[in-house]
Amino acid sequence: MSAEATRGNIWWRWVLVAVIVAVAAVVALWPQLTRTDDKSTATGSTTAPAEPAVAEADRAAAALASCPQPTGAAVGDTPLRGITLDCLADGKPVDLVTALAGKPALINLWAYWCGPCAEELPLLQQFSQQAGTALTVLTVHSDPGTGKALSRLSGLGIHLPGVVDPNSKVRAAVGAPAVLPISVLLRADGTVAKVVVRPFRSVEDISDTVAAELGVRA
């Protein structure tokens, strides 16, 4: 073999060694590079922005009734046990079952963007006025937009007590489909009597349904 050929073989061997070293370096650093990418993704634009704080003036302008408070009444075996939601009127936490226990209740799941909900809410307010203290009607805004909920209620002239459920905990707990509006009828001990997956069409419709399921005629 000539000297020139020998030098050529040696050159190619050094090239091969350099490639092997480079590949080994990339393999060694890959886990660290991957962790860095994962961290930047976790702290980057994939995180949803927090909802803007709701001004107390907006809550006051809505003039909503105060949320019910716990009375110490017995609570039965209900899927709603342990669910705490913020009151629309003042932003304070409300333990749903303990606050409602003691008398039958109708909790209505709605959202500011829901057309049928806007038609149903005035009917629920009329029914609540007829029912008086015999039954509690509580609205549950099933969307993160608390400010938009207050604005919608103000525009509709609705003053029922309400809570905000941004993660749809109530709907998931009762096993209802992802539609709105939904009304959940609760017995006095907080157990679920009926899940109504449709909008009510009249005050009489609400009254008849509540009478049939809860024994309360308004």
PDB file of N, CA and C in Angstrom, residues 29-41:
ATOM      1  N   LEU A  29     -26.454  14.036  26.358  1.00  0.00           N
ATOM      2  CA  LEU A  29     -27.126  15.289  26.706  1.00  0.00           C
ATOM      3  C   LEU A  29     -28.624  15.256  26.450  1.00  0.00           C
ATOM      4  N   TRP A  30     -29.128  14.284  25.708  1.00  0.00           N
ATOM      5  CA  TRP A  30     -30.540  14.272  25.282  1.00  0.00           C
ATOM      6  C   TRP A  30     -31.542  14.336  26.450  1.00  0.00           C
ATOM      7  N   PRO A  31     -31.383  13.535  27.520  1.00  0.00           N
ATOM      8  CA  PRO A  31     -32.350  13.647  28.634  1.00  0.00           C
ATOM      9  C   PRO A  31     -32.422  15.043  29.219  1.00  0.00           C
ATOM     10  N   GLN A  32     -31.263  15.705  29.351  1.00  0.00           N
ATOM     11  CA  GLN A  32     -31.254  17.061  29.912  1.00  0.00           C
ATOM     12  C   GLN A  32     -31.951  18.037  28.990  1.00  0.00           C
ATOM     13  N   LEU A  33     -31.712  17.887  27.675  1.00  0.00           N
ATOM     14  CA  LEU A  33     -32.379  18.772  26.715  1.00  0.00           C
ATOM     15  C   LEU A  33     -33.875  18.556  26.731  1.00  0.00           C
ATOM     16  N   THR A  34     -34.292  17.297  26.867  1.00  0.00           N
ATOM     17  CA  THR A  34     -35.719  16.985  26.893  1.00  0.00           C
ATOM     18  C   THR A  34     -36.387  17.577  28.120  1.00  0.00           C
ATOM     19  N   ARG A  35     -35.732  17.453  29.292  1.00  0.00           N
ATOM     20  CA  ARG A  35     -36.306  18.029  30.503  1.00  0.00           C
ATOM     21  C   ARG A  35     -36.444  19.534  30.401  1.00  0.00           C
ATOM     22  N   THR A  36     -35.460  20.168  29.757  1.00  0.00           N
ATOM     23  CA  THR A  36     -35.524  21.622  29.575  1.00  0.00           C
ATOM     24  C   THR A  36     -36.711  22.008  28.719  1.00  0.00           C
ATOM     25  N   ASP A  37     -36.942  21.239  27.628  1.00  0.00           N
ATOM     26  CA  ASP A  37     -38.081  21.521  26.754  1.00  0.00           C
ATOM     27  C   ASP A  37     -39.388  21.330  27.496  1.00  0.00           C
ATOM     28  N   ASP A  38     -39.462  20.231  28.303  1.00  0.00           N
ATOM     29  CA  ASP A  38     -40.691  19.976  29.043  1.00  0.00           C
ATOM     30  C   ASP A  38     -40.984  21.098  30.025  1.00  0.00           C
ATOM     31  N   LYS A  39     -39.949  21.577  30.704  1.00  0.00           N
ATOM     32  CA  LYS A  39     -40.143  22.647  31.681  1.00  0.00           C
ATOM     33  C   LYS A  39     -40.611  23.922  31.020  1.00  0.00           C
ATOM     34  N   SER A  40     -40.026  24.250  29.875  1.00  0.00           N
ATOM     35  CA  SER A  40     -40.432  25.482  29.194  1.00  0.00           C
ATOM     36  C   SER A  40     -41.853  25.380  28.701  1.00  0.00           C
ATOM     37  N   THR A  41     -42.261  24.144  28.304  1.00  0.00           N
ATOM     38  CA  THR A  41     -43.643  23.964  27.863  1.00  0.00           C
ATOM     39  C   THR A  41     -44.605  24.115  29.028  1.00  0.00           C
TER      40      THR A  41
END
